[in-house]
mmCIF file of C-alpha atoms and ligand atoms in Angstrom:
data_model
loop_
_atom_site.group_PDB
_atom_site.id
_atom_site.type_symbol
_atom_site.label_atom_id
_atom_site.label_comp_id
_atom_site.label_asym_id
_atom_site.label_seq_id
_atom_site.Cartn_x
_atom_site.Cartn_y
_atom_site.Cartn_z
ATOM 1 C CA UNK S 969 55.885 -45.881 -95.047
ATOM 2 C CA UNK S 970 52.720 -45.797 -96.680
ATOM 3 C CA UNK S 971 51.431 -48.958 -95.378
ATOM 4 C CA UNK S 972 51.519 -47.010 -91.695
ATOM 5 C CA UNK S 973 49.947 -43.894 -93.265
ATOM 6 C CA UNK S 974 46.248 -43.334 -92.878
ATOM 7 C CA UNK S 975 46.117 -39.777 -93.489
ATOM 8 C CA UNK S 976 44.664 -40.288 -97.383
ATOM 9 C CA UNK S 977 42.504 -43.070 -96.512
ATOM 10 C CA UNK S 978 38.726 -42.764 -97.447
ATOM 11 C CA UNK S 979 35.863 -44.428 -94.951
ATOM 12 C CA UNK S 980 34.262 -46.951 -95.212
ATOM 13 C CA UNK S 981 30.859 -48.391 -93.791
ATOM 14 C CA UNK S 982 31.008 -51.516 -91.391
ATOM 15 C CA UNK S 983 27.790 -53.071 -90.292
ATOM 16 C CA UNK S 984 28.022 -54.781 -87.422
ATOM 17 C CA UNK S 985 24.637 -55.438 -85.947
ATOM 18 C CA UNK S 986 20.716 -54.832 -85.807
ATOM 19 C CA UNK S 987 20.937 -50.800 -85.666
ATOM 20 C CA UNK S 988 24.779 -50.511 -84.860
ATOM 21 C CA UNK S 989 27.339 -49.408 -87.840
ATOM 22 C CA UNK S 990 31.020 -48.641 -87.546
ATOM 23 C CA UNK S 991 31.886 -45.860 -89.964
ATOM 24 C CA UNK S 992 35.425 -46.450 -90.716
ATOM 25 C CA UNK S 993 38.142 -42.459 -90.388
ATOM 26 C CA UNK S 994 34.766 -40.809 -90.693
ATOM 27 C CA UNK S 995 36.681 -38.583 -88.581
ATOM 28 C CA UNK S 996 40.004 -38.909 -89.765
ATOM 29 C CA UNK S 997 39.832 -35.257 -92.121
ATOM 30 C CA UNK S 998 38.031 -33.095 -89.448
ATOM 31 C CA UNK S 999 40.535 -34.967 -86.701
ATOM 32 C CA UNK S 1000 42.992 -31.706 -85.615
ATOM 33 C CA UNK S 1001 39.958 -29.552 -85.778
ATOM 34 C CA UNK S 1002 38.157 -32.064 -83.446
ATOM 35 C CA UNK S 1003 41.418 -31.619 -80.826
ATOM 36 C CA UNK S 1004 41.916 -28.271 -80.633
ATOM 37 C CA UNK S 1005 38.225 -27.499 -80.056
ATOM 38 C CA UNK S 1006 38.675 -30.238 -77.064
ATOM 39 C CA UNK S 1007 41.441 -28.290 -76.570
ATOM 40 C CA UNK S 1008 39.128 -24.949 -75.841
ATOM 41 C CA UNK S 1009 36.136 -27.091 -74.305
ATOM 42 C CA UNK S 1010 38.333 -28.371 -71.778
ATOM 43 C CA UNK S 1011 40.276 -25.214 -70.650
ATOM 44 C CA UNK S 1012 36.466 -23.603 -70.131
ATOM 45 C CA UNK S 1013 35.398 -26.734 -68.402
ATOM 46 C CA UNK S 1014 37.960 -28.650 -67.026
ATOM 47 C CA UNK S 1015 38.561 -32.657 -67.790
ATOM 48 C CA UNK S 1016 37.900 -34.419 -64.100
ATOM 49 C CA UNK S 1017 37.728 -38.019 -62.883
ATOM 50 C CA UNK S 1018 33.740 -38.318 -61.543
ATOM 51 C CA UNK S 1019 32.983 -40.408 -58.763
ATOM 52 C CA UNK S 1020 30.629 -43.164 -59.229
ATOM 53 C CA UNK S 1021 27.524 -43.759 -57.213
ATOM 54 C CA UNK S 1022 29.086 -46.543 -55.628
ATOM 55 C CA UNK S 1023 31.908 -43.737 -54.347
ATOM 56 C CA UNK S 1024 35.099 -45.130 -56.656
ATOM 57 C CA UNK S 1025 36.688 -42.739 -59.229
ATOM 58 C CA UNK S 1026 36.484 -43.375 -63.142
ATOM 59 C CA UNK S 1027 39.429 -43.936 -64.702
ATOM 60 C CA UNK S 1028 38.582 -42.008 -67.384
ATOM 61 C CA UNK S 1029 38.915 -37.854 -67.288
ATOM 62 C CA UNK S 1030 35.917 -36.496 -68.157
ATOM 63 C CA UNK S 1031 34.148 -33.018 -69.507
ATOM 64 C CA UNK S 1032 31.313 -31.863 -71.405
ATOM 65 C CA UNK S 1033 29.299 -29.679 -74.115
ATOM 66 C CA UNK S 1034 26.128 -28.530 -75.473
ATOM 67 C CA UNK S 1035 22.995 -27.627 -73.563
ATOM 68 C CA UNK S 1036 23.084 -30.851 -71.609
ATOM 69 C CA UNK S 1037 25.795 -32.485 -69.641
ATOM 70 C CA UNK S 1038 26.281 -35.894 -68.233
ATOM 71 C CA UNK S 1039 27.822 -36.083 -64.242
ATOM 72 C CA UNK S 1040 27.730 -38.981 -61.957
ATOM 73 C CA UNK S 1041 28.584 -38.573 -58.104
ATOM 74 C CA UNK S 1042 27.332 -40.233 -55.132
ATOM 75 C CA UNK S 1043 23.750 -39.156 -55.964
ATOM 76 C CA UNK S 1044 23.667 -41.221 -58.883
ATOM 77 C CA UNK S 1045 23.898 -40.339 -63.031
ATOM 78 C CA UNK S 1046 22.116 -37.197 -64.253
ATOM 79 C CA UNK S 1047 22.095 -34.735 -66.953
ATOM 80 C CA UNK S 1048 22.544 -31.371 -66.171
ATOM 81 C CA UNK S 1049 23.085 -27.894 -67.755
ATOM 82 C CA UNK S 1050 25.916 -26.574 -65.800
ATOM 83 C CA UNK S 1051 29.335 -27.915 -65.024
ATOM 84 C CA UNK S 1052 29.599 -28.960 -60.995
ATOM 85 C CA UNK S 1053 33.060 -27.869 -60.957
ATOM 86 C CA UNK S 1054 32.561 -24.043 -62.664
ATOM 87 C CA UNK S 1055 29.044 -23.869 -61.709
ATOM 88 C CA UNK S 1056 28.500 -22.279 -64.951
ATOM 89 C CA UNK S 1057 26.908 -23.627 -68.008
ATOM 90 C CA UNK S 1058 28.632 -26.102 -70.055
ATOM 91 C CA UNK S 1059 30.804 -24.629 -73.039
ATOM 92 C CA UNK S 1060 28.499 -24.430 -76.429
ATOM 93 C CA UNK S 1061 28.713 -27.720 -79.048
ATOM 94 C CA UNK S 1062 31.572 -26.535 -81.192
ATOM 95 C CA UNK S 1063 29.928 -26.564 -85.056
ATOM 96 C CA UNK S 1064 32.622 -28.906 -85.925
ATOM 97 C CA UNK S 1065 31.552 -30.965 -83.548
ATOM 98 C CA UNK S 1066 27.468 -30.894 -84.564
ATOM 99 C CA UNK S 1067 28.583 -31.143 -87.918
ATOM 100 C CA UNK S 1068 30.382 -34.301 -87.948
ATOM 101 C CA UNK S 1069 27.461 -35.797 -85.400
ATOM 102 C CA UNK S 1070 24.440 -35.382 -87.434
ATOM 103 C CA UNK S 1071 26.504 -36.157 -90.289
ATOM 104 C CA UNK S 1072 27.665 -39.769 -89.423
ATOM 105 C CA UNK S 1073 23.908 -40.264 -87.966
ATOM 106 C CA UNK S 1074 22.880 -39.265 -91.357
ATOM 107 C CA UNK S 1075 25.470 -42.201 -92.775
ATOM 108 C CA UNK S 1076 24.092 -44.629 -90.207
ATOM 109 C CA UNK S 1077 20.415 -44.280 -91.401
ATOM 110 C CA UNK S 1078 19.275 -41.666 -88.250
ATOM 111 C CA UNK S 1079 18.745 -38.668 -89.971
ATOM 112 C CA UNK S 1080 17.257 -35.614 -87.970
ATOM 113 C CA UNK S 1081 19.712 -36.306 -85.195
ATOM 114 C CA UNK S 1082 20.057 -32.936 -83.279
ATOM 115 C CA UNK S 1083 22.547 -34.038 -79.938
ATOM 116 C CA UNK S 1084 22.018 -31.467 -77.098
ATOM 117 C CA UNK S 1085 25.032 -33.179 -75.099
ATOM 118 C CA UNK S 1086 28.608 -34.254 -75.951
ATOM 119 C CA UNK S 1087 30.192 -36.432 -73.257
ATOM 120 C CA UNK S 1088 34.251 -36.253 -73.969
ATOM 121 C CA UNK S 1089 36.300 -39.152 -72.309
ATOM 122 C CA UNK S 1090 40.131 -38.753 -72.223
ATOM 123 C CA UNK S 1091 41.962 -42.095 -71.429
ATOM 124 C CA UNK S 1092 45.420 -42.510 -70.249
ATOM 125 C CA UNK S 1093 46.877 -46.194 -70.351
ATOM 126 C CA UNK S 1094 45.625 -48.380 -67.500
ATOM 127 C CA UNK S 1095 41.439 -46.700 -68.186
ATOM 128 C CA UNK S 1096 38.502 -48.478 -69.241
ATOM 129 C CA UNK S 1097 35.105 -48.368 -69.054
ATOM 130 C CA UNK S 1098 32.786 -51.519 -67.800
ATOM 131 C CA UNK S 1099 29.924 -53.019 -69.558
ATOM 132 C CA UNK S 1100 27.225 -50.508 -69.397
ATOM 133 C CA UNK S 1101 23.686 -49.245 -70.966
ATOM 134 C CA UNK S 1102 23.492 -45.562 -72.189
ATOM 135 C CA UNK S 1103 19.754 -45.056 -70.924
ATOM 136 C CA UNK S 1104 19.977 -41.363 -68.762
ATOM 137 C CA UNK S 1105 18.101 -40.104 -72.557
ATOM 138 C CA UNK S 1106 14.725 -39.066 -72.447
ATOM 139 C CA UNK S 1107 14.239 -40.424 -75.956
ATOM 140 C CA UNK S 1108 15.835 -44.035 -76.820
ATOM 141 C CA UNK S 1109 14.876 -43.384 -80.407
ATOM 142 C CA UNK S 1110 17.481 -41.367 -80.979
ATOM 143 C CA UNK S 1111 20.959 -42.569 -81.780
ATOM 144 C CA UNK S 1112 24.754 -42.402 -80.018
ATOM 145 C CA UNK S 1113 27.478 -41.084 -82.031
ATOM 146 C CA UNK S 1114 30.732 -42.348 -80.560
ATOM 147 C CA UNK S 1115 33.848 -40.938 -81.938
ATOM 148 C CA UNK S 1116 37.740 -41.945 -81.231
ATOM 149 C CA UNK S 1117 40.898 -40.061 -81.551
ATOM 150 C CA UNK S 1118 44.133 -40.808 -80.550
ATOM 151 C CA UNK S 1119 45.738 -44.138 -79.300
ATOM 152 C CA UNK S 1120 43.216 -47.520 -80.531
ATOM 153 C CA UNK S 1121 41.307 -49.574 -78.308
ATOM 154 C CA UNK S 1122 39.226 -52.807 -77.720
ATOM 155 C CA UNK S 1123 35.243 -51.726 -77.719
ATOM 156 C CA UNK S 1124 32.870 -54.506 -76.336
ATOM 157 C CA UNK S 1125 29.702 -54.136 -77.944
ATOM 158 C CA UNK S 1126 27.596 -57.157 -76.322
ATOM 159 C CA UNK S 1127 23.074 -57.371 -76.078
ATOM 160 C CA UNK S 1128 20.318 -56.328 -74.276
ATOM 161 C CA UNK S 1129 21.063 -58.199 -71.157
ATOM 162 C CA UNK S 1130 24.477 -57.439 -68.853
ATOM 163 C CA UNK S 1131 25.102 -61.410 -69.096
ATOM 164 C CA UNK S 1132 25.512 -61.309 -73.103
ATOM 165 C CA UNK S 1133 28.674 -62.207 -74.269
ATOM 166 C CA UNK S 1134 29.991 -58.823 -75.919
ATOM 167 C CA UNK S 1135 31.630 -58.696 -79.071
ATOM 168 C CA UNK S 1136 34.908 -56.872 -79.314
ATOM 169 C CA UNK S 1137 35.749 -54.446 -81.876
ATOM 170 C CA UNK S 1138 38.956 -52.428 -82.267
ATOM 171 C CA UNK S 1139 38.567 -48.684 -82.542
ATOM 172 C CA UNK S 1140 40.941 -46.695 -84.229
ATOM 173 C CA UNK S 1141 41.635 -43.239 -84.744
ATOM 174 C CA UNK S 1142 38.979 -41.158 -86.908
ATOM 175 C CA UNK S 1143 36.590 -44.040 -86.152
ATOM 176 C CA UNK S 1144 32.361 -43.518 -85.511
ATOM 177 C CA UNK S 1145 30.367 -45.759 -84.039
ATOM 178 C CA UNK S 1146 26.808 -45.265 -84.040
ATOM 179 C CA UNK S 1147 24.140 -47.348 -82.130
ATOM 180 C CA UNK S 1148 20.484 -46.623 -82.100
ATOM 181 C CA UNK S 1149 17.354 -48.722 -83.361
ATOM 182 C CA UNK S 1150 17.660 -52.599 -81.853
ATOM 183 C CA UNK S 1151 20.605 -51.600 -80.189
ATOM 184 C CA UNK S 1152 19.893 -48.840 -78.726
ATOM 185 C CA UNK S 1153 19.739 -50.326 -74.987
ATOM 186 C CA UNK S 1154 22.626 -52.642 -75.574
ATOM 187 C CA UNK S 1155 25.236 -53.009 -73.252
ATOM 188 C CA UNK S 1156 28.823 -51.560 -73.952
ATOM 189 C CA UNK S 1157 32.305 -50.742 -72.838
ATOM 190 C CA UNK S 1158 36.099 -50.534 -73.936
ATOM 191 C CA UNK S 1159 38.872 -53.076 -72.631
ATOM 192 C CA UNK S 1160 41.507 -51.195 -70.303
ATOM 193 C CA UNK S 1161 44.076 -48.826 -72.909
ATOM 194 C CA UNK S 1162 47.318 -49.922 -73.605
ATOM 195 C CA UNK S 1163 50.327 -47.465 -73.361
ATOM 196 C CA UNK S 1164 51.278 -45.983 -76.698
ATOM 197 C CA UNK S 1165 52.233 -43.021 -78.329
ATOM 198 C CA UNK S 1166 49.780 -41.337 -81.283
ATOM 199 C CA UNK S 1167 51.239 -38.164 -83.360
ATOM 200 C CA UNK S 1168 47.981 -36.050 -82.306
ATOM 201 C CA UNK S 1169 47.182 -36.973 -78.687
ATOM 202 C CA UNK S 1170 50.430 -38.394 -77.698
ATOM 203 C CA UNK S 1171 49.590 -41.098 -74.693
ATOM 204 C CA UNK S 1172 45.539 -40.381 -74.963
ATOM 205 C CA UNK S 1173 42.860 -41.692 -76.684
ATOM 206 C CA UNK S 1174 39.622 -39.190 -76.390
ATOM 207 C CA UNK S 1175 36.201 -39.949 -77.234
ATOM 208 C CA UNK S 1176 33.744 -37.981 -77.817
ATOM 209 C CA UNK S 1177 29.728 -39.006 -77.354
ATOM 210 C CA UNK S 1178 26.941 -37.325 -78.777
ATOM 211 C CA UNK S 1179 23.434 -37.758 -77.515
ATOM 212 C CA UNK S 1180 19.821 -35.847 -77.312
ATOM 213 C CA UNK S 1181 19.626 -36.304 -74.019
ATOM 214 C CA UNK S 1182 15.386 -34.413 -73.437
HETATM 215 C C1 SIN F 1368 30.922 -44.710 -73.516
HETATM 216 O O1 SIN F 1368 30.283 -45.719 -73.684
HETATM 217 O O2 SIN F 1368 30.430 -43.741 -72.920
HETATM 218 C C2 SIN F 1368 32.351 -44.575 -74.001
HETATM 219 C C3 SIN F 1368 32.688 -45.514 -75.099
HETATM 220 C C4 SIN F 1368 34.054 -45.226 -75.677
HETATM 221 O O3 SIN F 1368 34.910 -44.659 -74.996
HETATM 222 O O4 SIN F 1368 34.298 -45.597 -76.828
HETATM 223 FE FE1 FE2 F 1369 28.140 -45.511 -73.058
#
């Protein structure tokens, strides 16, 4: 049993590239707090698939908190301060949320990192993301602070160009990623989810993404 049992594990610090660090159940204590304020964030401001510009729907479920929040439709990819389906402004950045952001930054060698927007992603088996640049910021010298809950996946973490083979990484629950510095601009993604069952989130996996978007 305790071979399968990560609850008592401490993190640990994986450098993986120029400016990108993988910081190992960094998340794993604060993990049911994390959910249930999802939990509250997304029954103020509902999880929805966005449309792309090019007009096809995200597999992923989407939502948002903080000042600033990130939308794509047909007019293209924009921050924003209100939700487009409440109208209202998005729900506040829960403090356990801040907290464990600027902490891993402060881990990953960014410290001072004040996000104004956190991006949460809920996938269900069959989702993915494609190979994409996070560059909507006003500021590219602060960091991201990706975190993952729930069911593991295959990240793709390739270089500056689209055309760079990316390297894959898999990203389990309680995980961080961080990416700032040289990699900053480089592309990512995560490989479709497989079906699976995980004792907190059942058949999700939910990440959450922390940026200073102005
Ligand atoms: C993203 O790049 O916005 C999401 C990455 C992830 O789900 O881990
Ligand atoms: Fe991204």
């Amino acid at each position: 049993m305790e071979l399968f049992d990560t609850a008592g594990e401490s993190p640990w610090l994986e450098p993986i590239a120029d400016g990108l660090v993988v910081l190992r159940r960094h998340a794993l204590e604060p993990a049911q707090a994390l959910l249930s304020a999802i939990d509250r964030v997304t029954a103020e401001a509902p999880l929805v698939h966005r449309m792309t510009p090019g007009g096809h729907p995200m597999s992923v479920a989407m939502t948002c908190c903080g000042e600033f929040g990130w939308v794509t439709d047909r007019q293209g990819y924009r921050y924003q301060r209100t939700s487009p389906e409440t109208d209202f402004p998005w729900p506040p950045m829960p403090a356990v949320f801040r907290q464990l952001a600027q902490n891993a930054a402060v881990e990953a060698g960014y410290p001072g990192f004040d996000p104004d927007a956190c991006l949460i992603n809920r996938y269900a088996r069959g989702a993915k993301m494609g190979l994409h640049q996070d560059r909507d910021e006003q500021d590219f010298r602060w960091p991201i602070v990706s975190v993952s809950l729930g069911l593991p996946i295959n990240f793709q973490f390739g270089g500056r160009q689209r055309n760079e083979r990316p390297r894959k990484i898999l990203l389990e629950h309680g995980d961080v990623v961080v990416w700032g510095g040289e990699s900053r601009l480089n592309y990512h993604g995560v490989l479709t989810l497989k079906a699976g069952e995980h004792p907190l989130t059942g058949p999700y996996r939910y990440n959450l993404t922390f940026r200073r978007a102005r």
